[in-house]
mmCIF file of C-alpha atoms and ligand atoms in Angstrom:
data_model
loop_
_atom_site.group_PDB
_atom_site.id
_atom_site.type_symbol
_atom_site.label_atom_id
_atom_site.label_comp_id
_atom_site.label_asym_id
_atom_site.label_seq_id
_atom_site.Cartn_x
_atom_site.Cartn_y
_atom_site.Cartn_z
ATOM 1 C CA UNK A 38 68.378 -34.778 -137.730
ATOM 2 C CA UNK A 39 64.739 -33.661 -138.074
ATOM 3 C CA UNK A 40 63.577 -36.896 -136.361
ATOM 4 C CA UNK A 41 65.828 -36.273 -133.391
ATOM 5 C CA UNK A 42 64.433 -32.725 -133.038
ATOM 6 C CA UNK A 43 60.845 -34.053 -133.028
ATOM 7 C CA UNK A 44 61.678 -36.676 -130.387
ATOM 8 C CA UNK A 45 63.350 -34.043 -128.210
ATOM 9 C CA UNK A 46 60.368 -31.675 -128.463
ATOM 10 C CA UNK A 47 58.000 -34.604 -127.734
ATOM 11 C CA UNK A 48 59.937 -35.520 -124.581
ATOM 12 C CA UNK A 49 59.943 -31.892 -123.398
ATOM 13 C CA UNK A 50 56.165 -31.624 -123.962
ATOM 14 C CA UNK A 51 55.614 -34.919 -122.081
ATOM 15 C CA UNK A 52 57.699 -33.634 -119.145
ATOM 16 C CA UNK A 53 55.708 -30.352 -119.102
ATOM 17 C CA UNK A 54 52.370 -32.226 -119.154
ATOM 18 C CA UNK A 55 53.527 -34.559 -116.323
ATOM 19 C CA UNK A 56 54.805 -31.575 -114.340
ATOM 20 C CA UNK A 57 51.452 -29.738 -114.758
ATOM 21 C CA UNK A 58 49.591 -32.884 -113.705
ATOM 22 C CA UNK A 59 51.666 -33.291 -110.529
ATOM 23 C CA UNK A 60 51.286 -29.591 -109.644
ATOM 24 C CA UNK A 61 47.513 -29.891 -110.226
ATOM 25 C CA UNK A 62 47.251 -32.786 -107.792
ATOM 26 C CA UNK A 63 49.640 -31.122 -105.350
ATOM 27 C CA UNK A 64 52.103 -33.804 -106.125
ATOM 28 C CA UNK A 65 50.044 -36.161 -103.993
ATOM 29 C CA UNK A 66 49.044 -39.470 -105.525
ATOM 30 C CA UNK A 67 45.235 -39.619 -105.215
ATOM 31 C CA UNK A 68 44.025 -42.814 -103.508
ATOM 32 C CA UNK A 69 41.292 -44.743 -105.184
ATOM 33 C CA UNK A 70 38.250 -45.325 -102.922
ATOM 34 C CA UNK A 71 39.241 -48.915 -102.217
ATOM 35 C CA UNK A 72 42.580 -47.719 -100.926
ATOM 36 C CA UNK A 73 40.932 -45.239 -98.519
ATOM 37 C CA UNK A 74 42.208 -45.992 -95.045
ATOM 38 C CA UNK A 75 39.336 -47.977 -93.397
ATOM 39 C CA UNK A 76 38.459 -45.811 -90.349
ATOM 40 C CA UNK A 77 39.491 -48.053 -87.486
ATOM 41 C CA UNK A 78 36.674 -48.928 -85.064
ATOM 42 C CA UNK A 79 37.009 -47.548 -81.535
ATOM 43 C CA UNK A 80 37.998 -50.453 -79.288
ATOM 44 C CA UNK A 81 36.265 -50.636 -75.892
ATOM 45 C CA UNK A 82 37.304 -53.041 -73.151
ATOM 46 C CA UNK A 83 34.214 -53.608 -70.937
ATOM 47 C CA UNK A 84 34.709 -55.279 -67.541
ATOM 48 C CA UNK A 85 31.205 -56.225 -66.358
ATOM 49 C CA UNK A 86 31.036 -57.418 -62.731
ATOM 50 C CA UNK A 87 28.854 -60.459 -63.315
ATOM 51 C CA UNK A 88 25.502 -61.866 -64.443
ATOM 52 C CA UNK A 89 23.867 -62.166 -61.010
ATOM 53 C CA UNK A 90 20.547 -60.494 -61.752
ATOM 54 C CA UNK A 91 18.087 -59.398 -64.424
ATOM 55 C CA UNK A 92 19.273 -55.860 -63.817
ATOM 56 C CA UNK A 93 22.828 -56.905 -64.654
ATOM 57 C CA UNK A 94 21.727 -58.678 -67.834
ATOM 58 C CA UNK A 95 19.815 -55.574 -68.941
ATOM 59 C CA UNK A 96 22.845 -53.420 -68.164
ATOM 60 C CA UNK A 97 25.091 -55.689 -70.264
ATOM 61 C CA UNK A 98 22.594 -55.738 -73.138
ATOM 62 C CA UNK A 99 22.448 -51.939 -73.089
ATOM 63 C CA UNK A 100 26.220 -51.757 -73.499
ATOM 64 C CA UNK A 101 26.349 -54.432 -76.222
ATOM 65 C CA UNK A 102 23.592 -52.604 -78.148
ATOM 66 C CA UNK A 103 25.462 -49.287 -77.965
ATOM 67 C CA UNK A 104 28.934 -50.493 -78.907
ATOM 68 C CA UNK A 105 28.330 -52.325 -82.188
ATOM 69 C CA UNK A 106 30.540 -52.457 -85.270
ATOM 70 C CA UNK A 107 27.782 -50.642 -87.154
ATOM 71 C CA UNK A 108 28.167 -47.793 -84.661
ATOM 72 C CA UNK A 109 31.930 -47.773 -85.225
ATOM 73 C CA UNK A 110 33.024 -49.785 -82.187
ATOM 74 C CA UNK A 111 34.694 -53.048 -81.327
ATOM 75 C CA UNK A 112 33.542 -54.170 -77.845
ATOM 76 C CA UNK A 113 35.644 -56.648 -75.871
ATOM 77 C CA UNK A 114 33.308 -57.902 -73.088
ATOM 78 C CA UNK A 115 34.484 -59.692 -69.957
ATOM 79 C CA UNK A 116 32.230 -61.209 -67.263
ATOM 80 C CA UNK A 117 33.978 -60.790 -63.892
ATOM 81 C CA UNK A 118 31.706 -63.389 -62.224
ATOM 82 C CA UNK A 119 31.369 -61.103 -59.146
ATOM 83 C CA UNK A 120 35.151 -61.305 -58.573
ATOM 84 C CA UNK A 121 37.263 -58.155 -58.277
ATOM 85 C CA UNK A 122 40.374 -60.252 -58.995
ATOM 86 C CA UNK A 123 38.880 -61.365 -62.310
ATOM 87 C CA UNK A 124 37.913 -57.790 -63.144
ATOM 88 C CA UNK A 125 41.441 -56.508 -62.422
ATOM 89 C CA UNK A 126 42.876 -59.285 -64.623
ATOM 90 C CA UNK A 127 40.503 -58.252 -67.419
ATOM 91 C CA UNK A 128 41.536 -54.591 -67.138
ATOM 92 C CA UNK A 129 45.212 -55.590 -67.357
ATOM 93 C CA UNK A 130 44.416 -57.632 -70.475
ATOM 94 C CA UNK A 131 42.652 -54.610 -72.005
ATOM 95 C CA UNK A 132 45.795 -52.533 -71.298
ATOM 96 C CA UNK A 133 47.980 -55.130 -73.038
ATOM 97 C CA UNK A 134 45.558 -55.095 -75.976
ATOM 98 C CA UNK A 135 45.946 -51.281 -76.010
ATOM 99 C CA UNK A 136 42.196 -50.650 -76.220
ATOM 100 C CA UNK A 137 41.023 -47.086 -76.781
ATOM 101 C CA UNK A 138 38.753 -46.953 -73.696
ATOM 102 C CA UNK A 139 38.046 -49.101 -70.648
ATOM 103 C CA UNK A 140 34.523 -49.268 -69.193
ATOM 104 C CA UNK A 141 34.349 -50.749 -65.681
ATOM 105 C CA UNK A 142 31.251 -51.827 -63.711
ATOM 106 C CA UNK A 143 32.991 -52.425 -60.342
ATOM 107 C CA UNK A 144 31.694 -55.211 -58.089
ATOM 108 C CA UNK A 145 32.620 -53.225 -54.955
ATOM 109 C CA UNK A 146 34.004 -49.751 -54.275
ATOM 110 C CA UNK A 147 37.493 -50.393 -52.864
ATOM 111 C CA UNK A 148 40.741 -51.801 -54.309
ATOM 112 C CA UNK A 149 40.914 -50.144 -57.770
ATOM 113 C CA UNK A 150 43.670 -47.508 -57.325
ATOM 114 C CA UNK A 151 46.599 -49.584 -58.613
ATOM 115 C CA UNK A 152 44.986 -50.989 -61.754
ATOM 116 C CA UNK A 153 43.390 -47.635 -62.638
ATOM 117 C CA UNK A 154 46.844 -46.051 -62.282
ATOM 118 C CA UNK A 155 48.180 -48.688 -64.715
ATOM 119 C CA UNK A 156 45.440 -47.741 -67.195
ATOM 120 C CA UNK A 157 46.290 -44.054 -66.822
ATOM 121 C CA UNK A 158 50.014 -44.777 -67.302
ATOM 122 C CA UNK A 159 49.018 -46.545 -70.533
ATOM 123 C CA UNK A 160 47.028 -43.447 -71.609
ATOM 124 C CA UNK A 161 43.685 -45.312 -71.632
ATOM 125 C CA UNK A 162 40.669 -43.356 -70.287
ATOM 126 C CA UNK A 163 38.436 -45.306 -67.859
ATOM 127 C CA UNK A 164 34.668 -44.774 -67.589
ATOM 128 C CA UNK A 165 32.924 -46.194 -64.513
ATOM 129 C CA UNK A 166 29.311 -47.424 -64.788
ATOM 130 C CA UNK A 167 26.734 -48.359 -62.156
ATOM 131 C CA UNK A 168 28.494 -48.753 -58.797
ATOM 132 C CA UNK A 169 31.255 -46.330 -57.855
ATOM 133 C CA UNK A 170 34.961 -46.707 -57.100
ATOM 134 C CA UNK A 171 36.452 -45.342 -53.883
ATOM 135 C CA UNK A 172 39.866 -44.089 -55.079
ATOM 136 C CA UNK A 173 42.380 -41.657 -53.535
ATOM 137 C CA UNK A 174 42.635 -39.684 -56.796
ATOM 138 C CA UNK A 175 39.368 -38.935 -58.638
ATOM 139 C CA UNK A 176 41.336 -38.268 -61.841
ATOM 140 C CA UNK A 177 41.998 -42.015 -62.083
ATOM 141 C CA UNK A 178 38.704 -42.238 -63.973
ATOM 142 C CA UNK A 179 37.227 -39.906 -66.557
ATOM 143 C CA UNK A 180 33.477 -40.166 -65.837
ATOM 144 C CA UNK A 181 30.817 -42.174 -63.985
ATOM 145 C CA UNK A 182 27.267 -43.089 -65.069
ATOM 146 C CA UNK A 183 24.780 -44.585 -62.640
ATOM 147 C CA UNK A 184 22.099 -44.158 -60.005
ATOM 148 C CA UNK A 185 21.792 -42.175 -56.807
ATOM 149 C CA UNK A 186 21.450 -45.254 -54.612
ATOM 150 C CA UNK A 187 20.884 -43.339 -51.401
ATOM 151 C CA UNK A 188 18.029 -41.465 -53.090
ATOM 152 C CA UNK A 189 16.608 -44.819 -54.214
ATOM 153 C CA UNK A 190 16.648 -45.947 -50.578
ATOM 154 C CA UNK A 191 15.085 -42.667 -49.414
ATOM 155 C CA UNK A 192 12.299 -43.015 -51.996
ATOM 156 C CA UNK A 193 11.430 -46.567 -50.912
ATOM 157 C CA UNK A 194 11.352 -45.796 -47.189
ATOM 158 C CA UNK A 195 9.369 -42.604 -47.894
ATOM 159 C CA UNK A 196 6.824 -44.776 -49.704
ATOM 160 C CA UNK A 197 6.720 -47.168 -46.714
ATOM 161 C CA UNK A 198 6.255 -44.236 -44.314
ATOM 162 C CA UNK A 199 3.400 -42.809 -46.433
ATOM 163 C CA UNK A 200 1.835 -46.279 -46.483
ATOM 164 C CA UNK A 201 1.894 -46.588 -42.680
ATOM 165 C CA UNK A 202 0.213 -43.168 -42.424
ATOM 166 C CA UNK A 203 -2.464 -44.119 -44.970
ATOM 167 C CA UNK A 204 -3.189 -47.391 -43.111
ATOM 168 C CA UNK A 205 -2.922 -46.054 -39.574
ATOM 169 C CA UNK A 206 0.003 -48.345 -38.782
ATOM 170 C CA UNK A 207 2.214 -47.089 -35.937
ATOM 171 C CA UNK A 208 6.021 -47.062 -36.219
ATOM 172 C CA UNK A 209 6.355 -49.599 -33.411
ATOM 173 C CA UNK A 210 4.240 -52.107 -35.351
ATOM 174 C CA UNK A 211 6.795 -52.377 -38.166
ATOM 175 C CA UNK A 212 9.227 -55.296 -37.775
ATOM 176 C CA UNK A 213 11.656 -55.124 -40.688
ATOM 177 C CA UNK A 214 14.394 -57.382 -42.078
ATOM 178 C CA UNK A 215 16.825 -56.185 -44.759
ATOM 179 C CA UNK A 216 18.086 -58.585 -47.465
ATOM 180 C CA UNK A 217 21.172 -56.614 -48.439
ATOM 181 C CA UNK A 218 23.054 -56.600 -51.735
ATOM 182 C CA UNK A 219 26.734 -57.457 -52.119
ATOM 183 C CA UNK A 220 28.420 -55.866 -49.099
ATOM 184 C CA UNK A 221 30.597 -52.938 -50.164
ATOM 185 C CA UNK A 222 28.747 -52.322 -53.424
ATOM 186 C CA UNK A 223 27.598 -48.713 -53.812
ATOM 187 C CA UNK A 224 24.025 -49.909 -54.367
ATOM 188 C CA UNK A 225 24.102 -51.833 -51.092
ATOM 189 C CA UNK A 226 25.723 -48.977 -49.160
ATOM 190 C CA UNK A 227 23.196 -46.389 -50.365
ATOM 191 C CA UNK A 228 20.093 -48.562 -50.013
ATOM 192 C CA UNK A 229 21.075 -49.822 -46.555
ATOM 193 C CA UNK A 230 21.740 -46.234 -45.444
ATOM 194 C CA UNK A 231 18.312 -45.181 -46.674
ATOM 195 C CA UNK A 232 16.666 -47.834 -44.488
ATOM 196 C CA UNK A 233 18.837 -47.336 -41.406
ATOM 197 C CA UNK A 234 18.279 -43.561 -41.444
ATOM 198 C CA UNK A 235 14.498 -44.095 -41.670
ATOM 199 C CA UNK A 236 14.538 -46.662 -38.827
ATOM 200 C CA UNK A 237 16.293 -44.028 -36.725
ATOM 201 C CA UNK A 238 13.958 -41.213 -37.806
ATOM 202 C CA UNK A 239 10.596 -43.013 -37.531
ATOM 203 C CA UNK A 240 11.324 -45.516 -34.737
ATOM 204 C CA UNK A 241 10.720 -48.662 -36.817
ATOM 205 C CA UNK A 242 12.029 -52.011 -35.529
ATOM 206 C CA UNK A 243 14.927 -53.338 -37.636
ATOM 207 C CA UNK A 244 15.145 -57.010 -36.634
ATOM 208 C CA UNK A 245 18.054 -58.075 -38.873
ATOM 209 C CA UNK A 246 20.162 -57.196 -41.916
ATOM 210 C CA UNK A 247 21.852 -59.948 -43.921
ATOM 211 C CA UNK A 248 23.629 -59.962 -47.324
ATOM 212 C CA UNK A 249 21.712 -61.824 -50.044
ATOM 213 C CA UNK A 250 24.161 -60.728 -52.805
ATOM 214 C CA UNK A 251 21.406 -59.487 -55.155
ATOM 215 C CA UNK A 252 20.583 -63.098 -56.118
ATOM 216 C CA UNK A 253 17.317 -65.075 -55.989
ATOM 217 C CA UNK A 254 19.003 -68.127 -54.468
ATOM 218 C CA UNK A 255 20.567 -66.195 -51.599
ATOM 219 C CA UNK A 256 17.334 -64.228 -51.141
ATOM 220 C CA UNK A 257 15.434 -67.477 -50.600
ATOM 221 C CA UNK A 258 18.075 -68.955 -48.269
ATOM 222 C CA UNK A 259 18.427 -65.830 -46.118
ATOM 223 C CA UNK A 260 14.655 -65.279 -45.872
ATOM 224 C CA UNK A 261 14.045 -68.929 -44.885
ATOM 225 C CA UNK A 262 16.579 -68.564 -42.091
ATOM 226 C CA UNK A 263 15.127 -65.258 -40.873
ATOM 227 C CA UNK A 264 11.600 -66.713 -40.798
ATOM 228 C CA UNK A 265 12.916 -69.443 -38.504
ATOM 229 C CA UNK A 266 14.618 -66.876 -36.255
ATOM 230 C CA UNK A 267 11.782 -64.287 -36.081
ATOM 231 C CA UNK A 268 8.012 -64.923 -35.913
ATOM 232 C CA UNK A 269 7.014 -61.248 -36.147
ATOM 233 C CA UNK A 270 8.500 -60.116 -39.474
ATOM 234 C CA UNK A 271 5.968 -57.941 -41.358
ATOM 235 C CA UNK A 272 8.223 -55.972 -43.780
ATOM 236 C CA UNK A 273 11.018 -57.373 -45.973
ATOM 237 C CA UNK A 274 13.273 -54.673 -47.521
ATOM 238 C CA UNK A 275 15.060 -56.350 -50.440
ATOM 239 C CA UNK A 276 17.959 -54.531 -52.097
ATOM 240 C CA UNK A 277 17.022 -55.894 -55.518
ATOM 241 C CA UNK A 278 14.155 -57.706 -57.251
ATOM 242 C CA UNK A 279 15.916 -61.050 -57.691
ATOM 243 C CA UNK A 280 16.450 -61.366 -53.936
ATOM 244 C CA UNK A 281 12.837 -60.240 -53.408
ATOM 245 C CA UNK A 282 11.578 -63.050 -55.653
ATOM 246 C CA UNK A 283 13.686 -65.499 -53.643
ATOM 247 C CA UNK A 284 12.342 -64.069 -50.376
ATOM 248 C CA UNK A 285 8.736 -64.509 -51.582
ATOM 249 C CA UNK A 286 9.484 -68.155 -52.426
ATOM 250 C CA UNK A 287 10.654 -68.643 -48.818
ATOM 251 C CA UNK A 288 7.652 -66.766 -47.369
ATOM 252 C CA UNK A 289 5.201 -68.906 -49.326
ATOM 253 C CA UNK A 290 7.150 -72.110 -48.545
ATOM 254 C CA UNK A 291 6.716 -71.210 -44.861
ATOM 255 C CA UNK A 292 2.932 -71.044 -45.354
ATOM 256 C CA UNK A 293 2.804 -67.259 -45.026
ATOM 257 C CA UNK A 294 1.488 -64.634 -47.488
ATOM 258 C CA UNK A 295 3.441 -61.858 -49.177
ATOM 259 C CA UNK A 296 1.109 -58.885 -49.464
ATOM 260 C CA UNK A 297 0.372 -55.360 -48.245
ATOM 261 C CA UNK A 298 -2.261 -56.099 -45.571
ATOM 262 C CA UNK A 299 0.168 -55.984 -42.647
ATOM 263 C CA UNK A 300 -2.669 -55.748 -40.102
ATOM 264 C CA UNK A 301 -4.051 -59.056 -41.437
ATOM 265 C CA UNK A 302 -0.659 -60.729 -40.919
ATOM 266 C CA UNK A 303 0.626 -60.472 -44.486
ATOM 267 C CA UNK A 304 4.358 -59.822 -44.990
ATOM 268 C CA UNK A 305 5.039 -56.690 -47.060
ATOM 269 C CA UNK A 306 7.924 -57.042 -49.544
ATOM 270 C CA UNK A 307 9.483 -53.893 -51.025
ATOM 271 C CA UNK A 308 12.411 -53.831 -53.450
ATOM 272 C CA UNK A 309 14.681 -52.129 -56.029
ATOM 273 C CA UNK A 310 15.312 -52.391 -59.796
ATOM 274 C CA UNK A 311 11.998 -52.727 -61.693
ATOM 275 C CA UNK A 312 13.697 -54.500 -64.616
ATOM 276 C CA UNK A 313 12.481 -58.046 -64.111
ATOM 277 C CA UNK A 314 9.019 -58.606 -65.648
ATOM 278 C CA UNK A 315 8.253 -61.218 -62.981
ATOM 279 C CA UNK A 316 8.957 -58.739 -60.189
ATOM 280 C CA UNK A 317 6.717 -56.173 -61.868
ATOM 281 C CA UNK A 318 3.974 -58.796 -62.204
ATOM 282 C CA UNK A 319 4.392 -59.361 -58.448
ATOM 283 C CA UNK A 320 3.723 -55.639 -57.965
ATOM 284 C CA UNK A 321 0.554 -56.024 -60.021
ATOM 285 C CA UNK A 322 -0.657 -58.984 -57.945
ATOM 286 C CA UNK A 323 0.419 -57.363 -54.647
ATOM 287 C CA UNK A 324 3.207 -59.754 -53.651
ATOM 288 C CA UNK A 325 5.656 -56.873 -53.976
ATOM 289 C CA UNK A 326 4.173 -53.626 -52.637
ATOM 290 C CA UNK A 327 6.649 -51.119 -54.058
ATOM 291 C CA UNK A 328 9.785 -51.055 -56.237
ATOM 292 C CA UNK A 329 12.224 -48.129 -56.421
ATOM 293 C CA UNK A 330 13.408 -48.290 -60.027
ATOM 294 C CA UNK A 331 17.121 -48.671 -60.776
ATOM 295 C CA UNK A 332 17.747 -47.810 -64.426
ATOM 296 C CA UNK A 333 20.229 -50.239 -66.090
ATOM 297 C CA UNK A 334 20.352 -48.559 -69.504
ATOM 298 C CA UNK A 335 23.794 -46.954 -69.323
ATOM 299 C CA UNK A 336 24.967 -47.823 -72.866
ATOM 300 C CA UNK A 337 23.723 -44.706 -74.705
ATOM 301 C CA UNK A 338 25.153 -42.380 -72.053
ATOM 302 C CA UNK A 339 28.581 -44.075 -72.075
ATOM 303 C CA UNK A 340 28.578 -43.862 -75.887
ATOM 304 C CA UNK A 341 27.819 -40.133 -75.607
ATOM 305 C CA UNK A 342 30.744 -39.683 -73.186
ATOM 306 C CA UNK A 343 33.114 -41.430 -75.612
ATOM 307 C CA UNK A 344 31.897 -39.241 -78.474
ATOM 308 C CA UNK A 345 32.644 -36.158 -76.336
ATOM 309 C CA UNK A 346 36.138 -37.502 -75.626
ATOM 310 C CA UNK A 347 36.698 -38.393 -79.291
ATOM 311 C CA UNK A 348 35.846 -34.776 -80.117
ATOM 312 C CA UNK A 349 38.609 -33.673 -77.743
ATOM 313 C CA UNK A 350 36.151 -32.263 -75.199
ATOM 314 C CA UNK A 351 35.655 -32.971 -71.469
ATOM 315 C CA UNK A 352 32.504 -34.873 -70.363
ATOM 316 C CA UNK A 353 30.677 -34.292 -67.065
ATOM 317 C CA UNK A 354 32.354 -36.267 -64.280
ATOM 318 C CA UNK A 355 29.084 -37.759 -62.979
ATOM 319 C CA UNK A 356 25.792 -38.556 -64.720
ATOM 320 C CA UNK A 357 22.712 -39.790 -62.827
ATOM 321 C CA UNK A 358 20.069 -41.713 -64.763
ATOM 322 C CA UNK A 359 16.405 -40.876 -64.041
ATOM 323 C CA UNK A 360 14.285 -43.395 -62.089
ATOM 324 C CA UNK A 361 10.663 -44.035 -61.022
ATOM 325 C CA UNK A 362 8.758 -45.551 -58.091
ATOM 326 C CA UNK A 363 6.427 -48.442 -59.011
ATOM 327 C CA UNK A 364 3.422 -49.662 -57.022
ATOM 328 C CA UNK A 365 -0.130 -50.974 -57.550
ATOM 329 C CA UNK A 366 -1.338 -49.253 -54.376
ATOM 330 C CA UNK A 367 -2.956 -45.971 -55.411
ATOM 331 C CA UNK A 368 -4.011 -44.511 -52.059
ATOM 332 C CA UNK A 369 -1.234 -41.934 -52.498
ATOM 333 C CA UNK A 370 0.508 -40.932 -55.723
ATOM 334 C CA UNK A 371 3.482 -38.931 -54.480
ATOM 335 C CA UNK A 372 6.131 -39.343 -51.802
ATOM 336 C CA UNK A 373 8.174 -36.487 -50.301
ATOM 337 C CA UNK A 374 11.958 -36.875 -50.163
ATOM 338 C CA UNK A 375 14.118 -34.004 -48.898
ATOM 339 C CA UNK A 376 11.385 -31.520 -49.809
ATOM 340 C CA UNK A 377 10.884 -32.903 -53.322
ATOM 341 C CA UNK A 378 7.680 -34.765 -54.265
ATOM 342 C CA UNK A 379 8.369 -37.919 -56.338
ATOM 343 C CA UNK A 380 5.512 -39.424 -58.375
ATOM 344 C CA UNK A 381 4.413 -43.011 -57.774
ATOM 345 C CA UNK A 382 3.868 -44.838 -61.092
ATOM 346 C CA UNK A 383 0.878 -47.170 -60.794
ATOM 347 C CA UNK A 384 2.013 -50.282 -62.660
ATOM 348 C CA UNK A 385 -0.074 -51.693 -65.533
ATOM 349 C CA UNK A 386 0.148 -54.786 -67.778
ATOM 350 C CA UNK A 387 1.477 -52.423 -70.499
ATOM 351 C CA UNK A 388 4.472 -51.467 -68.346
ATOM 352 C CA UNK A 389 5.264 -55.135 -67.893
ATOM 353 C CA UNK A 390 4.908 -56.028 -71.574
ATOM 354 C CA UNK A 391 7.311 -53.210 -72.431
ATOM 355 C CA UNK A 392 10.074 -54.609 -70.208
HETATM 356 C C1 LIG B 439 22.456 -51.311 -59.045
HETATM 357 C C2 LIG B 439 23.196 -52.579 -59.339
HETATM 358 C C3 LIG B 439 22.612 -53.689 -58.561
HETATM 359 C C4 LIG B 439 21.147 -53.971 -58.911
HETATM 360 C C5 LIG B 439 21.132 -55.439 -58.761
HETATM 361 O O1 LIG B 439 22.909 -50.301 -59.867
HETATM 362 O O2 LIG B 439 24.560 -52.435 -58.999
HETATM 363 O O3 LIG B 439 23.349 -54.850 -58.859
HETATM 364 O O4 LIG B 439 20.221 -53.314 -58.114
HETATM 365 C C6 LIG B 439 22.436 -55.801 -59.420
HETATM 366 O O5 LIG B 439 20.045 -56.086 -59.360
HETATM 367 O O6 LIG B 439 22.770 -57.103 -59.187
#
């Protein structure tokens, strides 16, 4: 009998101790560290438009460096090879994969409404980088990071105008050809507008405008053809450095000299980007007279936007990156654009080594 009583008391005590333990832990079974839910990485689907230029490669690298596993991301990268169809297919694949965010660098502005609506229907925010999208409903994308391309164009033509003043070159003496970027790309639209407005304002001669697709190969081909068609070209406005390098190859193959002494018959080449070390070395040696910088480093800003969204806040709709003007000609160190004076950065070997 006594034994039974002891066993009964023991069981009651055990139940009390267990009950106290469960109350103390809130009844919740504590997880051991190894059972902690691994915080899932944020999955980003990145549709890059291509690999056509050094600028594009730098832009891609900036995104890859921002969205690493160490930073808490899984980046799914797709090269659209300059094809909107391929980019749309990639976005649809990202939707099927149910990524957390889609980042799109659109090859041209038009034709995105339907696929961006599909992303919105799937509840996936879209961030646009670099060129813009021309959509009927601006809420189809959450934010955009890139350059003011029209300002880039205004800066470059303001530099050219200042140069003509400093050299005593009259407006009628300028005979310009424009090697355009991919037609319909925001960069091409803004840079071409900058030139055309200046031609109108100053009375320069615009002999021809032809797309060179931002590539060195097309730049060389188009420039070779224009040199055959015109014997009085003295300024080549290139809408990116890779096409400028191609144009200089054609100029030199034709036995002419790329340089800034227009009065001596040299052909002045001016350009955009400032990413390619070779193009910057051409500024140093005078083969390119001026480059309006186009900043490709969008990764950190896009990461910041995603952090804002992850925190449940609303990011700014548009974010413009800051950009310089590069030249080796130091007769003037500022150019006026719409009442604002922009500094001219005189390029040095150090600038090139840092690229
Ligand atoms: C500009 C970008 C352009 C660069 C080119 O932001 O879209 O495309 O200027 C690139 O080099 O190919």
